[in-house]
């Protein structure tokens, strides 16, 4: 019990790292909300924050991964269902919300399997919630159990870039917020590793050294973010621009391949929503051209 208390109160990365990771995940959640995939997505922010906390706590508990990961999945499923149910069925009780989500999922699956366009939006909300929980919880888990800060940054960053690439909406501010928090998190992890190295070598640590490193790192992160903001407004990188624009073809292929899945999403700024009529299109019921 003393060891568990010490692990929870004083983890290796510290709780400041958890706050920085939470900012990164919030940038992702706000980016998904900014893309406006669905009309109601207020549930994403609490789901993301719950996932970071649960993922970190389960990572610090001295239990096998074969126990903590299923536990995180079960807790995540319960929280996502509760949050989405409150968003889409606010006037119903807990059982009523669960029954409504179940009916929507059954109807959505039947329509998609038949090649039609579903009208139920809650299954999309459940899918986004599950993806958000998985990304945030795994990022917290790899950070606090395996101390792999780069892996956590790469995971959340990849999800953010994928979301940005699938929409024409300007989400650059969210990317800058993510980059600033990621640089500070990386700096915090590097400083922790260096202090552990000093302790192993029995080097007398001066508090001014750590403070100076953090101060320089914060200045570097701020300068990097400011420079990125300025360069994107006055300059264009032709190779990167060409690669970014080539994603139109990729998302167009996804849209054509899964026409009936994404056809009911009507966001005009999305690369995958709308009725584009790809190589094949299923017509059912009464139809007039």
PDB file of C-alpha atoms in Angstrom:
ATOM      1  CA  UNK A   1       0.000   0.000   0.000  1.00  0.00           C
ATOM      2  CA  UNK A   2       2.769   2.566   0.754  1.00  0.00           C
ATOM      3  CA  UNK A   3       4.352   1.806  -2.615  1.00  0.00           C
ATOM      4  CA  UNK A   4       1.010   2.258  -4.413  1.00  0.00           C
ATOM      5  CA  UNK A   5       0.375   5.512  -2.565  1.00  0.00           C
ATOM      6  CA  UNK A   6       3.809   6.774  -3.553  1.00  0.00           C
ATOM      7  CA  UNK A   7       3.272   5.796  -7.213  1.00  0.00           C
ATOM      8  CA  UNK A   8      -0.038   7.641  -7.319  1.00  0.00           C
ATOM      9  CA  UNK A   9       1.053  10.744  -5.421  1.00  0.00           C
ATOM     10  CA  UNK A  10       4.501  11.096  -6.971  1.00  0.00           C
ATOM     11  CA  UNK A  11       4.651   9.435 -10.412  1.00  0.00           C
ATOM     12  CA  UNK A  12       7.901   9.600 -12.361  1.00  0.00           C
ATOM     13  CA  UNK A  13       6.557  12.035 -14.956  1.00  0.00           C
ATOM     14  CA  UNK A  14       4.780  14.175 -12.363  1.00  0.00           C
ATOM     15  CA  UNK A  15       1.240  15.484 -12.606  1.00  0.00           C
ATOM     16  CA  UNK A  16       2.343  18.478 -14.679  1.00  0.00           C
ATOM     17  CA  UNK A  17       2.851  16.057 -17.563  1.00  0.00           C
ATOM     18  CA  UNK A  18      -0.734  14.897 -17.145  1.00  0.00           C
ATOM     19  CA  UNK A  19      -1.919  18.497 -17.492  1.00  0.00           C
ATOM     20  CA  UNK A  20       0.119  18.966 -20.663  1.00  0.00           C
ATOM     21  CA  UNK A  21      -1.217  15.708 -22.083  1.00  0.00           C
ATOM     22  CA  UNK A  22      -4.739  16.876 -21.233  1.00  0.00           C
ATOM     23  CA  UNK A  23      -4.117  20.076 -23.211  1.00  0.00           C
ATOM     24  CA  UNK A  24      -2.966  18.005 -26.196  1.00  0.00           C
ATOM     25  CA  UNK A  25      -6.056  15.833 -26.018  1.00  0.00           C
ATOM     26  CA  UNK A  26      -8.281  18.893 -25.622  1.00  0.00           C
ATOM     27  CA  UNK A  27      -6.729  20.314 -28.803  1.00  0.00           C
ATOM     28  CA  UNK A  28      -7.728  17.089 -30.548  1.00  0.00           C
ATOM     29  CA  UNK A  29     -11.264  17.181 -29.144  1.00  0.00           C
ATOM     30  CA  UNK A  30     -11.728  20.834 -30.103  1.00  0.00           C
ATOM     31  CA  UNK A  31     -10.385  20.039 -33.564  1.00  0.00           C
ATOM     32  CA  UNK A  32     -12.976  17.297 -34.048  1.00  0.00           C
ATOM     33  CA  UNK A  33     -15.696  19.634 -32.779  1.00  0.00           C
ATOM     34  CA  UNK A  34     -14.450  22.372 -35.093  1.00  0.00           C
ATOM     35  CA  UNK A  35     -14.741  20.020 -38.065  1.00  0.00           C
ATOM     36  CA  UNK A  36     -18.478  19.768 -37.210  1.00  0.00           C
ATOM     37  CA  UNK A  37     -18.856  16.161 -38.256  1.00  0.00           C
ATOM     38  CA  UNK A  38     -22.076  15.939 -36.241  1.00  0.00           C
ATOM     39  CA  UNK A  39     -24.592  18.516 -35.019  1.00  0.00           C
ATOM     40  CA  UNK A  40     -24.002  17.628 -31.339  1.00  0.00           C
ATOM     41  CA  UNK A  41     -20.475  16.861 -30.071  1.00  0.00           C
ATOM     42  CA  UNK A  42     -20.218  18.562 -26.674  1.00  0.00           C
ATOM     43  CA  UNK A  43     -19.628  15.159 -25.087  1.00  0.00           C
ATOM     44  CA  UNK A  44     -16.138  14.831 -26.619  1.00  0.00           C
ATOM     45  CA  UNK A  45     -14.369  17.129 -24.146  1.00  0.00           C
ATOM     46  CA  UNK A  46     -15.452  15.314 -20.945  1.00  0.00           C
ATOM     47  CA  UNK A  47     -14.798  11.947 -22.599  1.00  0.00           C
ATOM     48  CA  UNK A  48     -11.267  13.050 -23.506  1.00  0.00           C
ATOM     49  CA  UNK A  49     -10.503  14.322 -19.985  1.00  0.00           C
ATOM     50  CA  UNK A  50     -11.925  11.220 -18.309  1.00  0.00           C
ATOM     51  CA  UNK A  51      -9.829   9.051 -20.639  1.00  0.00           C
ATOM     52  CA  UNK A  52      -6.586  10.843 -19.741  1.00  0.00           C
ATOM     53  CA  UNK A  53      -7.213  10.508 -15.998  1.00  0.00           C
ATOM     54  CA  UNK A  54      -8.354   6.871 -16.131  1.00  0.00           C
ATOM     55  CA  UNK A  55      -5.518   5.893 -18.469  1.00  0.00           C
ATOM     56  CA  UNK A  56      -2.902   7.477 -16.206  1.00  0.00           C
ATOM     57  CA  UNK A  57      -4.298   5.995 -12.977  1.00  0.00           C
ATOM     58  CA  UNK A  58      -4.567   2.481 -14.431  1.00  0.00           C
ATOM     59  CA  UNK A  59      -1.040   2.807 -15.799  1.00  0.00           C
ATOM     60  CA  UNK A  60       0.299   3.591 -12.316  1.00  0.00           C
ATOM     61  CA  UNK A  61      -1.495   0.677 -10.650  1.00  0.00           C
ATOM     62  CA  UNK A  62       0.947  -2.280 -10.320  1.00  0.00           C
ATOM     63  CA  UNK A  63      -1.301  -4.680 -12.221  1.00  0.00           C
ATOM     64  CA  UNK A  64      -0.711  -6.540 -15.478  1.00  0.00           C
ATOM     65  CA  UNK A  65      -1.632  -4.887 -18.767  1.00  0.00           C
ATOM     66  CA  UNK A  66      -3.951  -7.802 -19.484  1.00  0.00           C
ATOM     67  CA  UNK A  67      -6.091  -6.449 -16.620  1.00  0.00           C
ATOM     68  CA  UNK A  68      -5.704  -2.682 -16.971  1.00  0.00           C
ATOM     69  CA  UNK A  69      -6.461  -2.458 -20.710  1.00  0.00           C
ATOM     70  CA  UNK A  70      -9.767  -4.420 -20.523  1.00  0.00           C
ATOM     71  CA  UNK A  71     -10.684  -2.386 -17.444  1.00  0.00           C
ATOM     72  CA  UNK A  72      -9.993   0.834 -19.357  1.00  0.00           C
ATOM     73  CA  UNK A  73     -12.103  -0.420 -22.267  1.00  0.00           C
ATOM     74  CA  UNK A  74     -15.048  -1.266 -20.007  1.00  0.00           C
ATOM     75  CA  UNK A  75     -14.881   2.056 -18.168  1.00  0.00           C
ATOM     76  CA  UNK A  76     -14.529   3.869 -21.490  1.00  0.00           C
ATOM     77  CA  UNK A  77     -17.531   2.125 -23.024  1.00  0.00           C
ATOM     78  CA  UNK A  78     -19.664   3.009 -20.010  1.00  0.00           C
ATOM     79  CA  UNK A  79     -18.565   6.677 -20.007  1.00  0.00           C
ATOM     80  CA  UNK A  80     -19.007   7.101 -23.771  1.00  0.00           C
ATOM     81  CA  UNK A  81     -22.486   5.545 -23.713  1.00  0.00           C
ATOM     82  CA  UNK A  82     -23.447   7.705 -20.735  1.00  0.00           C
ATOM     83  CA  UNK A  83     -22.105  10.893 -22.346  1.00  0.00           C
ATOM     84  CA  UNK A  84     -23.602  10.272 -25.797  1.00  0.00           C
ATOM     85  CA  UNK A  85     -26.921   9.236 -24.267  1.00  0.00           C
ATOM     86  CA  UNK A  86     -27.061  12.476 -22.310  1.00  0.00           C
ATOM     87  CA  UNK A  87     -26.288  14.435 -25.493  1.00  0.00           C
ATOM     88  CA  UNK A  88     -28.856  12.795 -27.775  1.00  0.00           C
ATOM     89  CA  UNK A  89     -31.556  11.837 -25.254  1.00  0.00           C
ATOM     90  CA  UNK A  90     -31.319  14.536 -22.551  1.00  0.00           C
ATOM     91  CA  UNK A  91     -34.944  14.166 -21.414  1.00  0.00           C
ATOM     92  CA  UNK A  92     -34.852  10.391 -20.982  1.00  0.00           C
ATOM     93  CA  UNK A  93     -33.709   8.414 -17.964  1.00  0.00           C
ATOM     94  CA  UNK A  94     -30.590   6.287 -17.942  1.00  0.00           C
ATOM     95  CA  UNK A  95     -32.417   3.170 -19.149  1.00  0.00           C
ATOM     96  CA  UNK A  96     -34.311   5.224 -21.722  1.00  0.00           C
ATOM     97  CA  UNK A  97     -31.057   6.648 -23.082  1.00  0.00           C
ATOM     98  CA  UNK A  98     -29.545   3.182 -23.319  1.00  0.00           C
ATOM     99  CA  UNK A  99     -32.613   1.856 -25.107  1.00  0.00           C
ATOM    100  CA  UNK A 100     -32.602   4.822 -27.517  1.00  0.00           C
ATOM    101  CA  UNK A 101     -28.958   4.298 -28.404  1.00  0.00           C
ATOM    102  CA  UNK A 102     -29.558   0.582 -28.896  1.00  0.00           C
ATOM    103  CA  UNK A 103     -32.495   1.235 -31.238  1.00  0.00           C
ATOM    104  CA  UNK A 104     -30.487   3.790 -33.213  1.00  0.00           C
ATOM    105  CA  UNK A 105     -27.568   1.398 -33.604  1.00  0.00           C
ATOM    106  CA  UNK A 106     -29.803  -1.443 -34.793  1.00  0.00           C
ATOM    107  CA  UNK A 107     -31.575   0.813 -37.282  1.00  0.00           C
ATOM    108  CA  UNK A 108     -28.301   2.330 -38.514  1.00  0.00           C
ATOM    109  CA  UNK A 109     -26.749  -1.119 -39.045  1.00  0.00           C
ATOM    110  CA  UNK A 110     -29.795  -2.414 -40.934  1.00  0.00           C
ATOM    111  CA  UNK A 111     -29.895   0.591 -43.284  1.00  0.00           C
ATOM    112  CA  UNK A 112     -26.145   0.507 -43.984  1.00  0.00           C
ATOM    113  CA  UNK A 113     -26.236  -3.251 -44.624  1.00  0.00           C
ATOM    114  CA  UNK A 114     -29.078  -2.680 -47.098  1.00  0.00           C
ATOM    115  CA  UNK A 115     -27.051  -0.039 -48.947  1.00  0.00           C
ATOM    116  CA  UNK A 116     -29.154   2.933 -47.854  1.00  0.00           C
ATOM    117  CA  UNK A 117     -28.447   6.198 -46.081  1.00  0.00           C
ATOM    118  CA  UNK A 118     -29.083   6.069 -42.328  1.00  0.00           C
ATOM    119  CA  UNK A 119     -30.663   9.009 -40.545  1.00  0.00           C
ATOM    120  CA  UNK A 120     -29.528   8.037 -37.031  1.00  0.00           C
ATOM    121  CA  UNK A 121     -26.616  10.213 -35.853  1.00  0.00           C
ATOM    122  CA  UNK A 122     -25.945   8.680 -32.439  1.00  0.00           C
ATOM    123  CA  UNK A 123     -23.969   5.692 -33.866  1.00  0.00           C
ATOM    124  CA  UNK A 124     -21.524   8.161 -35.416  1.00  0.00           C
ATOM    125  CA  UNK A 125     -21.308   9.899 -32.039  1.00  0.00           C
ATOM    126  CA  UNK A 126     -20.558   6.589 -30.336  1.00  0.00           C
ATOM    127  CA  UNK A 127     -17.836   5.841 -32.874  1.00  0.00           C
ATOM    128  CA  UNK A 128     -16.179   9.229 -32.414  1.00  0.00           C
ATOM    129  CA  UNK A 129     -16.425   8.871 -28.638  1.00  0.00           C
ATOM    130  CA  UNK A 130     -14.789   5.451 -28.706  1.00  0.00           C
ATOM    131  CA  UNK A 131     -11.971   6.714 -30.936  1.00  0.00           C
ATOM    132  CA  UNK A 132     -11.424   9.693 -28.648  1.00  0.00           C
ATOM    133  CA  UNK A 133     -11.341   7.511 -25.531  1.00  0.00           C
ATOM    134  CA  UNK A 134      -8.966   4.985 -27.126  1.00  0.00           C
ATOM    135  CA  UNK A 135      -6.542   7.664 -28.311  1.00  0.00           C
ATOM    136  CA  UNK A 136      -6.449   9.601 -25.034  1.00  0.00           C
ATOM    137  CA  UNK A 137      -6.342   6.554 -22.736  1.00  0.00           C
ATOM    138  CA  UNK A 138      -3.567   4.807 -24.679  1.00  0.00           C
ATOM    139  CA  UNK A 139      -1.533   8.029 -24.810  1.00  0.00           C
ATOM    140  CA  UNK A 140      -1.787   8.378 -21.018  1.00  0.00           C
ATOM    141  CA  UNK A 141      -1.026   4.676 -20.566  1.00  0.00           C
ATOM    142  CA  UNK A 142       2.174   4.653 -22.628  1.00  0.00           C
ATOM    143  CA  UNK A 143       3.326   7.870 -20.971  1.00  0.00           C
ATOM    144  CA  UNK A 144       2.880   6.799 -17.338  1.00  0.00           C
ATOM    145  CA  UNK A 145       3.572   3.078 -17.608  1.00  0.00           C
ATOM    146  CA  UNK A 146       6.246   2.878 -20.301  1.00  0.00           C
ATOM    147  CA  UNK A 147       7.537   6.493 -20.077  1.00  0.00           C
ATOM    148  CA  UNK A 148       7.360   6.866 -23.867  1.00  0.00           C
ATOM    149  CA  UNK A 149       6.540  10.517 -24.308  1.00  0.00           C
ATOM    150  CA  UNK A 150       7.280  10.497 -28.048  1.00  0.00           C
ATOM    151  CA  UNK A 151       4.801   7.661 -28.601  1.00  0.00           C
ATOM    152  CA  UNK A 152       2.083   9.561 -26.718  1.00  0.00           C
ATOM    153  CA  UNK A 153       2.744  12.719 -28.742  1.00  0.00           C
ATOM    154  CA  UNK A 154       2.805  10.808 -32.025  1.00  0.00           C
ATOM    155  CA  UNK A 155      -0.479   9.031 -31.286  1.00  0.00           C
ATOM    156  CA  UNK A 156      -2.456  12.165 -30.437  1.00  0.00           C
ATOM    157  CA  UNK A 157      -0.723  14.126 -33.203  1.00  0.00           C
ATOM    158  CA  UNK A 158      -1.568  11.510 -35.830  1.00  0.00           C
ATOM    159  CA  UNK A 159      -5.237  11.607 -34.834  1.00  0.00           C
ATOM    160  CA  UNK A 160      -5.189  15.418 -35.021  1.00  0.00           C
ATOM    161  CA  UNK A 161      -3.586  15.466 -38.486  1.00  0.00           C
ATOM    162  CA  UNK A 162      -6.012  12.828 -39.804  1.00  0.00           C
ATOM    163  CA  UNK A 163      -8.949  14.883 -38.601  1.00  0.00           C
ATOM    164  CA  UNK A 164      -7.520  18.055 -40.171  1.00  0.00           C
ATOM    165  CA  UNK A 165      -6.867  16.283 -43.471  1.00  0.00           C
ATOM    166  CA  UNK A 166     -10.482  15.109 -43.726  1.00  0.00           C
ATOM    167  CA  UNK A 167     -12.001  18.600 -43.642  1.00  0.00           C
ATOM    168  CA  UNK A 168     -11.559  21.959 -45.351  1.00  0.00           C
ATOM    169  CA  UNK A 169     -12.212  23.811 -42.076  1.00  0.00           C
ATOM    170  CA  UNK A 170      -9.293  25.890 -40.783  1.00  0.00           C
ATOM    171  CA  UNK A 171      -8.102  24.121 -37.625  1.00  0.00           C
ATOM    172  CA  UNK A 172      -4.576  25.536 -37.513  1.00  0.00           C
ATOM    173  CA  UNK A 173      -5.077  27.145 -34.088  1.00  0.00           C
ATOM    174  CA  UNK A 174      -5.771  23.743 -32.545  1.00  0.00           C
ATOM    175  CA  UNK A 175      -2.600  22.405 -34.151  1.00  0.00           C
ATOM    176  CA  UNK A 176      -0.546  25.230 -32.637  1.00  0.00           C
ATOM    177  CA  UNK A 177      -2.018  24.539 -29.191  1.00  0.00           C
ATOM    178  CA  UNK A 178      -1.128  20.865 -29.569  1.00  0.00           C
ATOM    179  CA  UNK A 179       2.422  21.637 -30.692  1.00  0.00           C
ATOM    180  CA  UNK A 180       3.025  24.001 -27.759  1.00  0.00           C
ATOM    181  CA  UNK A 181       1.804  21.449 -25.209  1.00  0.00           C
ATOM    182  CA  UNK A 182       3.722  18.620 -26.926  1.00  0.00           C
ATOM    183  CA  UNK A 183       7.001  20.576 -26.876  1.00  0.00           C
ATOM    184  CA  UNK A 184       6.590  21.353 -23.181  1.00  0.00           C
ATOM    185  CA  UNK A 185       5.721  17.723 -22.422  1.00  0.00           C
ATOM    186  CA  UNK A 186       8.788  16.535 -24.305  1.00  0.00           C
ATOM    187  CA  UNK A 187      10.908  19.087 -22.429  1.00  0.00           C
ATOM    188  CA  UNK A 188       9.482  17.937 -19.079  1.00  0.00           C
ATOM    189  CA  UNK A 189      10.236  14.291 -19.886  1.00  0.00           C
ATOM    190  CA  UNK A 190      13.782  15.128 -21.037  1.00  0.00           C
ATOM    191  CA  UNK A 191      14.463  17.062 -17.853  1.00  0.00           C
ATOM    192  CA  UNK A 192      13.184  14.152 -15.742  1.00  0.00           C
ATOM    193  CA  UNK A 193      15.451  11.705 -17.565  1.00  0.00           C
ATOM    194  CA  UNK A 194      18.436  14.033 -17.115  1.00  0.00           C
ATOM    195  CA  UNK A 195      17.784  14.443 -13.387  1.00  0.00           C
ATOM    196  CA  UNK A 196      17.630  10.655 -12.991  1.00  0.00           C
ATOM    197  CA  UNK A 197      20.964  10.419 -14.795  1.00  0.00           C
ATOM    198  CA  UNK A 198      22.445  12.975 -12.405  1.00  0.00           C
ATOM    199  CA  UNK A 199      21.191  10.986  -9.421  1.00  0.00           C
ATOM    200  CA  UNK A 200      22.693   7.731 -10.729  1.00  0.00           C
ATOM    201  CA  UNK A 201      26.040   9.469 -11.184  1.00  0.00           C
ATOM    202  CA  UNK A 202      25.721  11.153  -7.780  1.00  0.00           C
ATOM    203  CA  UNK A 203      25.962  14.604  -9.279  1.00  0.00           C
ATOM    204  CA  UNK A 204      24.927  17.365  -6.894  1.00  0.00           C
ATOM    205  CA  UNK A 205      21.869  18.941  -8.508  1.00  0.00           C
ATOM    206  CA  UNK A 206      21.450  22.683  -8.394  1.00  0.00           C
ATOM    207  CA  UNK A 207      17.842  23.821  -8.544  1.00  0.00           C
ATOM    208  CA  UNK A 208      18.886  26.745 -10.726  1.00  0.00           C
ATOM    209  CA  UNK A 209      19.993  24.327 -13.448  1.00  0.00           C
ATOM    210  CA  UNK A 210      16.577  22.701 -13.794  1.00  0.00           C
ATOM    211  CA  UNK A 211      14.881  26.089 -13.653  1.00  0.00           C
ATOM    212  CA  UNK A 212      17.193  27.429 -16.353  1.00  0.00           C
ATOM    213  CA  UNK A 213      16.509  24.418 -18.595  1.00  0.00           C
ATOM    214  CA  UNK A 214      12.753  24.817 -18.214  1.00  0.00           C
ATOM    215  CA  UNK A 215      12.966  28.559 -18.842  1.00  0.00           C
ATOM    216  CA  UNK A 216      15.011  28.058 -22.005  1.00  0.00           C
ATOM    217  CA  UNK A 217      12.715  25.289 -23.168  1.00  0.00           C
ATOM    218  CA  UNK A 218       9.598  27.390 -22.685  1.00  0.00           C
ATOM    219  CA  UNK A 219      11.203  30.220 -24.649  1.00  0.00           C
ATOM    220  CA  UNK A 220      12.149  27.793 -27.426  1.00  0.00           C
ATOM    221  CA  UNK A 221       8.624  26.345 -27.576  1.00  0.00           C
ATOM    222  CA  UNK A 222       7.066  29.816 -27.689  1.00  0.00           C
ATOM    223  CA  UNK A 223       9.461  30.918 -30.446  1.00  0.00           C
ATOM    224  CA  UNK A 224       8.779  27.763 -32.465  1.00  0.00           C
ATOM    225  CA  UNK A 225       5.008  28.213 -32.276  1.00  0.00           C
ATOM    226  CA  UNK A 226       5.262  31.903 -33.173  1.00  0.00           C
ATOM    227  CA  UNK A 227       7.559  31.140 -36.106  1.00  0.00           C
ATOM    228  CA  UNK A 228       5.215  28.426 -37.361  1.00  0.00           C
ATOM    229  CA  UNK A 229       2.295  30.858 -37.186  1.00  0.00           C
ATOM    230  CA  UNK A 230       4.202  33.534 -39.112  1.00  0.00           C
ATOM    231  CA  UNK A 231       5.597  31.213 -41.783  1.00  0.00           C
ATOM    232  CA  UNK A 232       2.239  29.642 -42.576  1.00  0.00           C
ATOM    233  CA  UNK A 233       0.757  33.090 -43.152  1.00  0.00           C
ATOM    234  CA  UNK A 234       3.526  34.465 -45.408  1.00  0.00           C
ATOM    235  CA  UNK A 235       5.038  31.401 -47.081  1.00  0.00           C
ATOM    236  CA  UNK A 236       3.994  28.157 -48.750  1.00  0.00           C
ATOM    237  CA  UNK A 237       6.031  24.948 -48.871  1.00  0.00           C
ATOM    238  CA  UNK A 238       5.370  23.540 -52.334  1.00  0.00           C
ATOM    239  CA  UNK A 239       6.238  19.865 -51.567  1.00  0.00           C
ATOM    240  CA  UNK A 240       4.111  19.821 -48.420  1.00  0.00           C
ATOM    241  CA  UNK A 241       1.268  21.656 -50.150  1.00  0.00           C
ATOM    242  CA  UNK A 242       1.253  19.111 -52.975  1.00  0.00           C
ATOM    243  CA  UNK A 243       1.250  16.211 -50.532  1.00  0.00           C
ATOM    244  CA  UNK A 244      -1.557  17.795 -48.503  1.00  0.00           C
ATOM    245  CA  UNK A 245      -3.694  18.414 -51.585  1.00  0.00           C
ATOM    246  CA  UNK A 246      -3.134  14.839 -52.750  1.00  0.00           C
ATOM    247  CA  UNK A 247      -5.226  13.769 -49.764  1.00  0.00           C
ATOM    248  CA  UNK A 248      -8.280  14.908 -51.735  1.00  0.00           C
ATOM    249  CA  UNK A 249      -7.901  11.800 -53.891  1.00  0.00           C
ATOM    250  CA  UNK A 250      -7.443   9.558 -50.837  1.00  0.00           C
ATOM    251  CA  UNK A 251     -10.513  10.849 -49.021  1.00  0.00           C
ATOM    252  CA  UNK A 252     -12.471  10.847 -52.291  1.00  0.00           C
ATOM    253  CA  UNK A 253     -11.745   7.144 -52.649  1.00  0.00           C
ATOM    254  CA  UNK A 254     -12.870   6.498 -49.088  1.00  0.00           C
ATOM    255  CA  UNK A 255     -16.077   8.439 -49.730  1.00  0.00           C
ATOM    256  CA  UNK A 256     -16.829   6.499 -52.925  1.00  0.00           C
ATOM    257  CA  UNK A 257     -16.030   3.149 -51.316  1.00  0.00           C
ATOM    258  CA  UNK A 258     -18.222   3.776 -48.266  1.00  0.00           C
ATOM    259  CA  UNK A 259     -20.846   5.985 -49.881  1.00  0.00           C
ATOM    260  CA  UNK A 260     -23.776   4.739 -47.845  1.00  0.00           C
ATOM    261  CA  UNK A 261     -21.849   4.982 -44.546  1.00  0.00           C
ATOM    262  CA  UNK A 262     -20.836   8.630 -44.907  1.00  0.00           C
ATOM    263  CA  UNK A 263     -23.526   9.807 -47.315  1.00  0.00           C
ATOM    264  CA  UNK A 264     -25.849  11.013 -44.576  1.00  0.00           C
ATOM    265  CA  UNK A 265     -23.163  13.352 -43.173  1.00  0.00           C
ATOM    266  CA  UNK A 266     -23.975  16.679 -44.805  1.00  0.00           C
ATOM    267  CA  UNK A 267     -21.128  18.898 -43.585  1.00  0.00           C
ATOM    268  CA  UNK A 268     -20.145  20.950 -46.679  1.00  0.00           C
ATOM    269  CA  UNK A 269     -16.535  21.321 -45.447  1.00  0.00           C
ATOM    270  CA  UNK A 270     -15.979  17.581 -45.129  1.00  0.00           C
ATOM    271  CA  UNK A 271     -13.981  15.582 -47.652  1.00  0.00           C
ATOM    272  CA  UNK A 272     -15.935  12.378 -47.007  1.00  0.00           C
ATOM    273  CA  UNK A 273     -19.563  13.449 -46.548  1.00  0.00           C
ATOM    274  CA  UNK A 274     -22.270  14.129 -49.095  1.00  0.00           C
ATOM    275  CA  UNK A 275     -23.762  12.131 -51.948  1.00  0.00           C
ATOM    276  CA  UNK A 276     -21.003  11.958 -54.558  1.00  0.00           C
ATOM    277  CA  UNK A 277     -22.262   8.849 -56.424  1.00  0.00           C
ATOM    278  CA  UNK A 278     -19.126   6.825 -56.904  1.00  0.00           C
ATOM    279  CA  UNK A 279     -18.588   3.822 -59.157  1.00  0.00           C
ATOM    280  CA  UNK A 280     -21.562   2.009 -57.627  1.00  0.00           C
ATOM    281  CA  UNK A 281     -24.724   3.203 -55.934  1.00  0.00           C
ATOM    282  CA  UNK A 282     -27.571   1.113 -54.510  1.00  0.00           C
ATOM    283  CA  UNK A 283     -31.103   2.337 -55.246  1.00  0.00           C
ATOM    284  CA  UNK A 284     -33.879   0.907 -53.096  1.00  0.00           C
ATOM    285  CA  UNK A 285     -37.560   1.672 -52.717  1.00  0.00           C
ATOM    286  CA  UNK A 286     -39.268   4.231 -54.953  1.00  0.00           C
ATOM    287  CA  UNK A 287     -36.779   6.459 -56.728  1.00  0.00           C
ATOM    288  CA  UNK A 288     -37.240   9.239 -59.292  1.00  0.00           C
ATOM    289  CA  UNK A 289     -34.245  10.540 -61.227  1.00  0.00           C
TER     290      UNK A 289
END
